[in-house]
Short mmCIF file of C-alpha atoms and ligand atoms in Angstrom, two decimals:
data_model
loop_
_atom_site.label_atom_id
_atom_site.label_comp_id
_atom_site.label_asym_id
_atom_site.label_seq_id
_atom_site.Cartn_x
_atom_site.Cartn_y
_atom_site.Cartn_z
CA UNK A 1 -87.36 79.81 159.21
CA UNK A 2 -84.68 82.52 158.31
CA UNK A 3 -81.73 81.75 160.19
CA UNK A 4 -80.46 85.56 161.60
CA UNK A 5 -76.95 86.41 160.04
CA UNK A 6 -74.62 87.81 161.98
CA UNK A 7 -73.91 91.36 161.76
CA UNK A 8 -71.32 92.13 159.23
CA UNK A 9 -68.49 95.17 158.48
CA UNK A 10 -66.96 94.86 155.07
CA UNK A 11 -63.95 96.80 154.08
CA UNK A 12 -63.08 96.47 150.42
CA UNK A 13 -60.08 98.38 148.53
CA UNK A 14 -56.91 97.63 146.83
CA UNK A 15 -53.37 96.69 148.00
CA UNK A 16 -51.93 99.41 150.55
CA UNK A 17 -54.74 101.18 150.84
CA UNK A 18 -54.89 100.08 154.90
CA UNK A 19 -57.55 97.78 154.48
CA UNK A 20 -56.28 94.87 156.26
CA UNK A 21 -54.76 97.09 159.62
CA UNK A 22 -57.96 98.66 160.14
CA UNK A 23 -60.16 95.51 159.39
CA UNK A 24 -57.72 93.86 162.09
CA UNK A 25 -58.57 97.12 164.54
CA UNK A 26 -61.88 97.24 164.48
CA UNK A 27 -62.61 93.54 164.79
CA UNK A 28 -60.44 93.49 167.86
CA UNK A 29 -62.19 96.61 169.43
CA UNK A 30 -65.80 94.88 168.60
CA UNK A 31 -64.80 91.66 169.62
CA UNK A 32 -66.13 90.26 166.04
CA UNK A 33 -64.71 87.58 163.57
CA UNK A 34 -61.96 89.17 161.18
CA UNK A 35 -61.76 87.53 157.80
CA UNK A 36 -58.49 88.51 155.43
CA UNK A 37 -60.22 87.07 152.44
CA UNK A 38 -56.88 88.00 150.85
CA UNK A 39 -54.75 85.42 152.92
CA UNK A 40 -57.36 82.82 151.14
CA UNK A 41 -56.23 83.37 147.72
CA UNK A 42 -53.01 83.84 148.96
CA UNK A 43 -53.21 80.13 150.01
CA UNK A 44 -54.23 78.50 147.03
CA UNK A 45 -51.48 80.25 145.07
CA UNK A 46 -49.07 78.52 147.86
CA UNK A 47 -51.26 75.49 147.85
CA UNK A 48 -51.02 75.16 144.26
CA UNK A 49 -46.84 75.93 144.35
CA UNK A 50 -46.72 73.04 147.29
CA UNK A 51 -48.52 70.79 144.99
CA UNK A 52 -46.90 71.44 141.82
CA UNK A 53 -50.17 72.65 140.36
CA UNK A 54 -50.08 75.10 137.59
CA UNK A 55 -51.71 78.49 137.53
CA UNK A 56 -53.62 77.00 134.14
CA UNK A 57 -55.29 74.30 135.72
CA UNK A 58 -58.77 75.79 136.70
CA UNK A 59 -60.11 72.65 137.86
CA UNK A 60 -57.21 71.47 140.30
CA UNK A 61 -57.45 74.93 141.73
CA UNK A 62 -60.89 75.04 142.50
CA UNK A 63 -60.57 71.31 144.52
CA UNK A 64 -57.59 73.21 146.49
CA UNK A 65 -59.67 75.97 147.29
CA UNK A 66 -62.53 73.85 148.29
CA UNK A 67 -60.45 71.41 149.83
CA UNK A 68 -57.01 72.69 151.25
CA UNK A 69 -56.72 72.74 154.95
CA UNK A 70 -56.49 76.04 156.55
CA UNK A 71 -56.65 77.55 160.11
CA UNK A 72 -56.49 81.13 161.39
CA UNK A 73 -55.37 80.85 164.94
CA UNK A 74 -55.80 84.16 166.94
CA UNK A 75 -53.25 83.68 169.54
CA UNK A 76 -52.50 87.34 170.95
CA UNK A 77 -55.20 89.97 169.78
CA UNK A 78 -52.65 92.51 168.85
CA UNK A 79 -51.37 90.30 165.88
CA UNK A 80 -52.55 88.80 162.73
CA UNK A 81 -53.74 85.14 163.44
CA UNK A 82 -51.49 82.35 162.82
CA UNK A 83 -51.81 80.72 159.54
CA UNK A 84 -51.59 77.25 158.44
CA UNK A 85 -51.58 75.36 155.48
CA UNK A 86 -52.08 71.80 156.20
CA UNK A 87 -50.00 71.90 159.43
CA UNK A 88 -47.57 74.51 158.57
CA UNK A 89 -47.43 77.63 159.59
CA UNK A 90 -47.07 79.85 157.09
CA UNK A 91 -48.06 83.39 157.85
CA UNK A 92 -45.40 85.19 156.82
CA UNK A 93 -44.99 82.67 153.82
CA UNK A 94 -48.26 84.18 152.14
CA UNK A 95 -46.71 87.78 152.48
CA UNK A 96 -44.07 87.36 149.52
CA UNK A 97 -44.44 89.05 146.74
CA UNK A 98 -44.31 86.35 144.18
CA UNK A 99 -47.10 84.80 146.21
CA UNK A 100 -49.11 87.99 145.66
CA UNK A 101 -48.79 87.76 142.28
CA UNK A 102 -49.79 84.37 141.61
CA UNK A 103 -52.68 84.92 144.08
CA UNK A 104 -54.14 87.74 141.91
CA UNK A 105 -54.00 85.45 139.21
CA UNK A 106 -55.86 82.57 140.65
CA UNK A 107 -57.98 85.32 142.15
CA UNK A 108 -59.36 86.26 138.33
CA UNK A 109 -60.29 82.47 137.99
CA UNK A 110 -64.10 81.99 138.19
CA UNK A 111 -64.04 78.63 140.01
CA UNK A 112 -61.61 79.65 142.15
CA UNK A 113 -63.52 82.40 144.11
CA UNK A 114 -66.71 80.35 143.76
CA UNK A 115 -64.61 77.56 145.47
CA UNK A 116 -63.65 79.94 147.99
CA UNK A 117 -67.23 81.53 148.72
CA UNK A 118 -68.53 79.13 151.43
CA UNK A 119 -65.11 79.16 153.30
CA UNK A 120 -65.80 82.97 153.54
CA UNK A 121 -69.58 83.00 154.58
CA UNK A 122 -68.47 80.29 157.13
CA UNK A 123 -65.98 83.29 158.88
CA UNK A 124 -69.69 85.31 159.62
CA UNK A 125 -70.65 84.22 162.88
CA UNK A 126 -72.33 85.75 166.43
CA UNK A 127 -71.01 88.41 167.76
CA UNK A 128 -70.20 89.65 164.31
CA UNK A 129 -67.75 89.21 160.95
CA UNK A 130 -65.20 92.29 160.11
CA UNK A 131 -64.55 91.24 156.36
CA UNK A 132 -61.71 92.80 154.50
CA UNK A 133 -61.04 92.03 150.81
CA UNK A 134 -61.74 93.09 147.02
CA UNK A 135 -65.48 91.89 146.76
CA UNK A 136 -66.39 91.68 150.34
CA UNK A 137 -68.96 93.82 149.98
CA UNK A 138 -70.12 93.09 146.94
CA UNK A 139 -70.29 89.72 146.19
CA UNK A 140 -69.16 88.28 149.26
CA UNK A 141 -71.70 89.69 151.99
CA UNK A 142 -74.05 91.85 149.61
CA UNK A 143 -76.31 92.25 153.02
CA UNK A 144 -73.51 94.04 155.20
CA UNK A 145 -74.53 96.10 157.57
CA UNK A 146 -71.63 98.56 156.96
CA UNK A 147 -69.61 98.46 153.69
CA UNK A 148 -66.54 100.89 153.23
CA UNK A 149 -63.97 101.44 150.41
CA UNK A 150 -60.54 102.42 151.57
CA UNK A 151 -58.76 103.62 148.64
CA UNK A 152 -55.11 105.74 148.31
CA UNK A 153 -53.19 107.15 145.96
CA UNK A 154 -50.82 104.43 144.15
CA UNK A 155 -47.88 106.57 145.45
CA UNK A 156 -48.86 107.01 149.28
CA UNK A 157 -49.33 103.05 149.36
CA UNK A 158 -46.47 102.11 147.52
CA UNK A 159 -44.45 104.29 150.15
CA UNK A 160 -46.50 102.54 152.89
CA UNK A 161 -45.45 98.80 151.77
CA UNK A 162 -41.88 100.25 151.37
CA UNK A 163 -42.06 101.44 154.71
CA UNK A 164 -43.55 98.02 155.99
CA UNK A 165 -40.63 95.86 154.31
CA UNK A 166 -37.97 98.24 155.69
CA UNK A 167 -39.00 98.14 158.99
CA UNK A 168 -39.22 94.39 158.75
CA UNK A 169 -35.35 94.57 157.57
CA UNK A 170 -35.95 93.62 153.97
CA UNK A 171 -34.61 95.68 151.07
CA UNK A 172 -37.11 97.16 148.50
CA UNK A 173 -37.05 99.38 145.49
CA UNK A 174 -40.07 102.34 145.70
CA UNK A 175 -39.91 102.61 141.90
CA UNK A 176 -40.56 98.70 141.59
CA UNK A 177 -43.00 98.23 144.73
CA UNK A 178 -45.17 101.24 142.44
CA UNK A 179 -45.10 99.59 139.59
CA UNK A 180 -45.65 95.86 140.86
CA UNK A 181 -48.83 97.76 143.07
CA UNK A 182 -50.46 99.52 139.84
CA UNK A 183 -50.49 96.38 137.72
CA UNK A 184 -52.12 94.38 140.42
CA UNK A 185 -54.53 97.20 140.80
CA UNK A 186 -54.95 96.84 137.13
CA UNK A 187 -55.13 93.29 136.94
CA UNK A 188 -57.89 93.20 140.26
CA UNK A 189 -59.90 96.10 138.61
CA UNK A 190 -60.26 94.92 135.21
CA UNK A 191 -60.64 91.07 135.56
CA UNK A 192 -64.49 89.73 134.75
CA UNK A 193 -65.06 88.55 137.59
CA UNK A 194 -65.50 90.34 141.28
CA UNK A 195 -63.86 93.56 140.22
CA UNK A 196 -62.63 95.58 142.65
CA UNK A 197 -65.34 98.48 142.61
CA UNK A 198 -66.85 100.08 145.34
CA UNK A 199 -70.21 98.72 146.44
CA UNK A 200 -73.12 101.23 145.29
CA UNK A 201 -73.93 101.29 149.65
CA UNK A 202 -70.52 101.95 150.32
CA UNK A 203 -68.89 104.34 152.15
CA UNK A 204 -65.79 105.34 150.31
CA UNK A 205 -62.65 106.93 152.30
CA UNK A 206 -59.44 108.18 150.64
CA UNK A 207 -56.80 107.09 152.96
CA UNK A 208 -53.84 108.81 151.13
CA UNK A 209 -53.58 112.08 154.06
CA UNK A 210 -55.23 110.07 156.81
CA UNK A 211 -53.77 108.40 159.35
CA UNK A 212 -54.40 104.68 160.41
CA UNK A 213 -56.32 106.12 163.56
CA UNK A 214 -58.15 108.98 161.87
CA UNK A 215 -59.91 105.97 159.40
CA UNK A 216 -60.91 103.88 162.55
CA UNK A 217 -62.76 107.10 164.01
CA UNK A 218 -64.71 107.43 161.20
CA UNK A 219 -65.38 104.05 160.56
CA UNK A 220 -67.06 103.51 163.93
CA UNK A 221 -68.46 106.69 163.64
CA UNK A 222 -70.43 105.14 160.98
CA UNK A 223 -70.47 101.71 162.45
CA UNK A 224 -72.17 104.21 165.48
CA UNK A 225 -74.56 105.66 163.47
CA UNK A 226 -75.70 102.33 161.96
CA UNK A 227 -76.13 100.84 165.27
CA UNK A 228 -73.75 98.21 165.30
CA UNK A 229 -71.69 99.94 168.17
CA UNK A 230 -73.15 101.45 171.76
O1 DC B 1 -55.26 91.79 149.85
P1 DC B 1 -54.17 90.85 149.35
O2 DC B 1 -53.00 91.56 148.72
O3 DC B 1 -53.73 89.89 150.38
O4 DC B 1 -54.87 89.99 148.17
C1 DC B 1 -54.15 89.07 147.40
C2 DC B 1 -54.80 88.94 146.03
O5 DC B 1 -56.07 88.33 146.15
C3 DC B 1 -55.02 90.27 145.30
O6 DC B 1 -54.38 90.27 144.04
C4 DC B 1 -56.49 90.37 145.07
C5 DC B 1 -57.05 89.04 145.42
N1 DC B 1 -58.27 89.15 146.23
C6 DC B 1 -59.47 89.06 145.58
O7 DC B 1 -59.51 88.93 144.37
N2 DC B 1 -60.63 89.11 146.31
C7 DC B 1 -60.59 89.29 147.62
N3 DC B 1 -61.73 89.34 148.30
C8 DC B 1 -59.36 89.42 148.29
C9 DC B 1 -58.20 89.36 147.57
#
Protein backbone atom coordinates (compact mmCIF):
# COMPACT_ATOMS: atom_id res chain seq x y z
CA UNK A 1 0.00 0.00 0.00
CA UNK A 2 1.25 3.59 -0.93
CA UNK A 3 2.06 5.26 2.13
CA UNK A 4 0.43 9.16 1.58
CA UNK A 5 3.36 11.80 1.58
CA UNK A 6 2.92 14.68 3.20
CA UNK A 7 2.17 17.73 1.41
CA UNK A 8 5.22 19.54 0.35
CA UNK A 9 6.33 23.50 -0.59
CA UNK A 10 9.75 23.68 -2.13
CA UNK A 11 11.56 26.90 -2.55
CA UNK A 12 14.75 26.58 -4.56
CA UNK A 13 17.17 29.61 -5.60
CA UNK A 14 20.59 30.82 -4.96
CA UNK A 15 22.32 32.62 -2.04
CA UNK A 16 20.42 36.01 -1.11
CA UNK A 17 17.82 35.55 -3.14
CA UNK A 18 15.33 35.34 0.25
CA UNK A 19 14.85 31.84 0.05
CA UNK A 20 15.51 30.81 3.47
CA UNK A 21 13.29 34.02 5.28
CA UNK A 22 10.37 33.20 3.35
CA UNK A 23 10.72 29.31 3.59
CA UNK A 24 10.98 30.13 7.49
CA UNK A 25 7.54 32.42 7.02
CA UNK A 26 5.49 30.35 5.44
CA UNK A 27 6.22 27.19 7.38
CA UNK A 28 5.46 29.10 10.53
CA UNK A 29 2.12 30.54 9.12
CA UNK A 30 1.12 26.78 7.88
CA UNK A 31 2.25 25.21 10.83
CA UNK A 32 4.43 22.69 8.50
CA UNK A 33 8.02 21.20 8.88
CA UNK A 34 10.77 23.75 7.55
CA UNK A 35 13.85 22.07 6.17
CA UNK A 36 17.13 24.51 5.42
CA UNK A 37 18.67 21.81 3.36
CA UNK A 38 21.48 24.39 3.21
CA UNK A 39 22.34 24.22 7.05
CA UNK A 40 22.94 20.28 6.07
CA UNK A 41 25.78 20.83 3.86
CA UNK A 42 26.74 23.49 5.92
CA UNK A 43 27.30 20.79 8.61
CA UNK A 44 29.34 18.40 6.97
CA UNK A 45 31.73 21.14 5.85
CA UNK A 46 31.93 21.90 9.85
CA UNK A 47 31.74 18.23 10.54
CA UNK A 48 34.49 17.53 8.31
CA UNK A 49 36.72 20.82 9.81
CA UNK A 50 35.85 19.26 13.53
CA UNK A 51 37.19 16.03 12.36
CA UNK A 52 40.13 17.01 10.49
CA UNK A 53 38.66 15.54 7.34
CA UNK A 54 39.70 16.94 4.08
CA UNK A 55 37.45 18.38 1.43
CA UNK A 56 39.18 15.45 -0.99
CA UNK A 57 38.08 12.64 0.87
CA UNK A 58 34.69 11.66 -0.81
CA UNK A 59 34.26 8.66 1.14
CA UNK A 60 34.81 10.09 4.81
CA UNK A 61 32.36 12.75 3.79
CA UNK A 62 29.66 10.73 2.73
CA UNK A 63 29.88 8.53 6.35
CA UNK A 64 29.65 12.20 8.02
CA UNK A 65 26.76 13.04 6.13
CA UNK A 66 25.11 9.79 6.72
CA UNK A 67 26.25 9.59 10.08
CA UNK A 68 26.91 13.01 11.91
CA UNK A 69 24.52 13.88 14.62
CA UNK A 70 22.30 16.75 14.01
CA UNK A 71 19.17 18.38 15.61
CA UNK A 72 17.04 21.36 14.59
CA UNK A 73 15.38 22.50 17.74
CA UNK A 74 12.49 25.02 17.13
CA UNK A 75 12.45 26.76 20.35
CA UNK A 76 10.56 30.21 19.66
CA UNK A 77 8.70 30.21 16.17
CA UNK A 78 9.95 33.59 15.24
CA UNK A 79 13.63 32.26 14.96
CA UNK A 80 15.64 29.84 13.05
CA UNK A 81 15.80 26.47 15.04
CA UNK A 82 18.67 25.75 17.16
CA UNK A 83 21.36 23.78 15.61
CA UNK A 84 23.56 21.15 16.85
CA UNK A 85 26.33 19.24 15.84
CA UNK A 86 26.87 16.41 18.09
CA UNK A 87 25.89 18.39 21.23
CA UNK A 88 26.99 21.74 20.27
CA UNK A 89 25.19 24.33 19.31
CA UNK A 90 26.30 25.78 16.49
CA UNK A 91 23.82 27.89 14.62
CA UNK A 92 25.49 30.78 14.09
CA UNK A 93 28.78 28.65 13.56
CA UNK A 94 27.35 27.36 10.08
CA UNK A 95 26.70 31.09 9.02
CA UNK A 96 30.54 31.98 8.35
CA UNK A 97 31.59 32.52 5.29
CA UNK A 98 34.46 30.16 5.05
CA UNK A 99 31.92 27.55 6.09
CA UNK A 100 29.86 28.52 3.04
CA UNK A 101 32.47 27.97 0.93
CA UNK A 102 33.60 24.69 1.89
CA UNK A 103 29.90 23.65 2.04
CA UNK A 104 29.44 24.43 -1.71
CA UNK A 105 32.25 22.36 -2.27
CA UNK A 106 31.20 19.26 -0.49
CA UNK A 107 27.82 20.18 -1.91
CA UNK A 108 29.25 19.33 -5.73
CA UNK A 109 30.34 15.85 -4.28
CA UNK A 110 28.03 13.06 -5.58
CA UNK A 111 28.08 10.92 -2.41
CA UNK A 112 27.72 13.63 -0.39
CA UNK A 113 24.15 14.77 -1.39
CA UNK A 114 23.20 11.12 -1.93
CA UNK A 115 24.37 10.70 1.76
CA UNK A 116 22.32 13.53 2.65
CA UNK A 117 19.00 12.51 0.67
CA UNK A 118 17.24 10.36 3.32
CA UNK A 119 18.05 12.92 6.15
CA UNK A 120 16.02 15.35 3.90
CA UNK A 121 12.95 13.10 2.93
CA UNK A 122 12.91 12.24 6.71
CA UNK A 123 12.10 16.38 7.40
CA UNK A 124 8.53 15.61 5.14
CA UNK A 125 6.11 14.74 7.60
CA UNK A 126 2.04 15.39 8.50
CA UNK A 127 0.93 18.45 8.55
CA UNK A 128 3.34 19.31 5.80
CA UNK A 129 7.34 19.98 4.78
CA UNK A 130 8.33 23.78 3.62
CA UNK A 131 11.72 22.77 1.86
CA UNK A 132 14.16 25.45 0.96
CA UNK A 133 17.41 24.68 -0.91
CA UNK A 134 19.19 24.35 -4.47
CA UNK A 135 17.52 20.99 -5.66
CA UNK A 136 14.56 20.87 -3.43
CA UNK A 137 12.43 20.72 -6.02
CA UNK A 138 14.08 18.91 -8.27
CA UNK A 139 15.76 16.17 -7.01
CA UNK A 140 14.89 16.36 -3.55
CA UNK A 141 10.91 16.24 -3.55
CA UNK A 142 10.29 15.91 -7.46
CA UNK A 143 6.39 15.32 -6.30
CA UNK A 144 5.93 18.84 -4.51
CA UNK A 145 2.89 20.12 -4.44
CA UNK A 146 4.16 23.72 -4.94
CA UNK A 147 7.71 24.39 -6.27
CA UNK A 148 9.00 28.11 -6.57
CA UNK A 149 12.32 29.68 -7.71
CA UNK A 150 13.26 32.84 -5.91
CA UNK A 151 15.93 34.38 -7.84
CA UNK A 152 17.61 38.25 -7.61
CA UNK A 153 19.88 40.15 -9.18
CA UNK A 154 23.62 39.34 -7.89
CA UNK A 155 23.73 43.06 -6.85
CA UNK A 156 20.32 43.42 -4.84
CA UNK A 157 21.47 40.19 -2.80
CA UNK A 158 24.86 41.02 -2.29
CA UNK A 159 23.46 44.41 -0.75
CA UNK A 160 20.97 42.25 1.23
CA UNK A 161 23.81 39.96 2.98
CA UNK A 162 25.74 43.29 3.49
CA UNK A 163 22.87 44.63 5.10
CA UNK A 164 22.36 41.35 7.22
CA UNK A 165 26.14 41.34 8.55
CA UNK A 166 25.92 45.07 9.39
CA UNK A 167 23.05 44.90 11.30
CA UNK A 168 24.50 41.93 13.11
CA UNK A 169 27.63 44.37 13.92
CA UNK A 170 30.11 42.66 11.64
CA UNK A 171 32.16 44.55 9.06
CA UNK A 172 31.83 43.59 5.31
CA UNK A 173 33.10 44.76 2.00
CA UNK A 174 29.98 45.03 -0.84
CA UNK A 175 32.59 44.68 -3.59
CA UNK A 176 33.88 41.30 -1.93
CA UNK A 177 30.39 39.91 -0.56
CA UNK A 178 29.50 40.35 -4.80
CA UNK A 179 32.13 38.68 -5.86
CA UNK A 180 32.32 35.77 -3.15
CA UNK A 181 28.12 35.51 -4.06
CA UNK A 182 28.68 35.19 -8.04
CA UNK A 183 31.31 32.48 -7.80
CA UNK A 184 29.20 30.40 -5.52
CA UNK A 185 26.38 31.01 -7.90
CA UNK A 186 28.79 29.83 -10.46
CA UNK A 187 30.16 27.05 -8.71
CA UNK A 188 26.20 25.76 -7.56
CA UNK A 189 25.00 26.32 -11.22
CA UNK A 190 27.57 24.63 -13.12
CA UNK A 191 28.55 21.59 -10.92
CA UNK A 192 27.24 17.96 -12.46
CA UNK A 193 25.37 17.20 -10.07
CA UNK A 194 21.88 18.88 -8.66
CA UNK A 195 22.41 22.15 -10.46
CA UNK A 196 20.72 24.86 -9.32
CA UNK A 197 17.98 25.26 -12.16
CA UNK A 198 14.56 25.93 -11.80
CA UNK A 199 12.25 22.94 -11.78
CA UNK A 200 10.29 22.72 -15.28
CA UNK A 201 6.76 23.00 -12.61
CA UNK A 202 8.15 25.81 -10.98
CA UNK A 203 6.99 28.95 -10.30
CA UNK A 204 9.79 31.39 -10.75
CA UNK A 205 9.76 34.94 -8.83
CA UNK A 206 12.41 37.66 -9.26
CA UNK A 207 12.85 38.97 -5.84
CA UNK A 208 15.29 41.84 -6.76
CA UNK A 209 12.19 44.95 -6.40
CA UNK A 210 10.03 42.85 -4.09
CA UNK A 211 9.81 43.00 -0.72
CA UNK A 212 10.09 40.02 1.80
CA UNK A 213 6.19 40.39 2.35
CA UNK A 214 5.15 41.03 -1.24
CA UNK A 215 6.91 37.23 -2.09
CA UNK A 216 4.91 35.58 0.83
CA UNK A 217 1.54 37.02 -0.75
CA UNK A 218 2.15 35.52 -3.78
CA UNK A 219 3.46 32.46 -2.66
CA UNK A 220 0.30 31.56 -0.74
CA UNK A 221 -1.56 32.96 -3.33
CA UNK A 222 -0.36 30.07 -5.22
CA UNK A 223 -0.10 27.76 -2.31
CA UNK A 224 -4.19 29.03 -2.32
CA UNK A 225 -4.82 28.21 -5.60
CA UNK A 226 -3.22 24.74 -5.33
CA UNK A 227 -5.21 23.93 -2.37
CA UNK A 228 -2.77 23.53 0.17
CA UNK A 229 -4.13 26.63 2.15
CA UNK A 230 -8.08 27.44 3.18
O1 LIG B 1 21.73 28.07 1.13
P1 LIG B 1 23.10 28.00 1.79
O2 LIG B 1 23.99 29.18 1.48
O3 LIG B 1 23.02 27.75 3.24
O4 LIG B 1 23.81 26.71 1.12
C1 LIG B 1 25.13 26.36 1.41
C2 LIG B 1 25.73 25.61 0.23
O5 LIG B 1 25.10 24.35 0.08
C3 LIG B 1 25.60 26.32 -1.12
O6 LIG B 1 26.86 26.51 -1.72
C4 LIG B 1 24.81 25.41 -1.99
C5 LIG B 1 24.72 24.11 -1.26
N1 LIG B 1 23.37 23.55 -1.29
C6 LIG B 1 23.11 22.59 -2.24
O7 LIG B 1 23.98 22.25 -3.03
N2 LIG B 1 21.88 21.99 -2.27
C7 LIG B 1 20.93 22.38 -1.43
N3 LIG B 1 19.74 21.80 -1.50
C8 LIG B 1 21.18 23.39 -0.48
C9 LIG B 1 22.42 23.97 -0.44
Amino acid sequence: MNKRLAPTITIDGPSGSGKGTIAQKVAKALGWHLLDSGALYRLVALAARNHGVPLENEESLQILAQNMDVQFLVEDPEQPPRVVLEGDTVTRDIRAEDVGRDASAVAALPSVRAGLLQRQHDFRQEPGLVADGRDMGTVVFPDAQLKLFLTASVEERAQRRFKQLQDKGMSANLADLQAALQLRDEQDMTRPVAPLVPAEDAIVIDSTDMTIDEVYTELMNHARNQGLVS
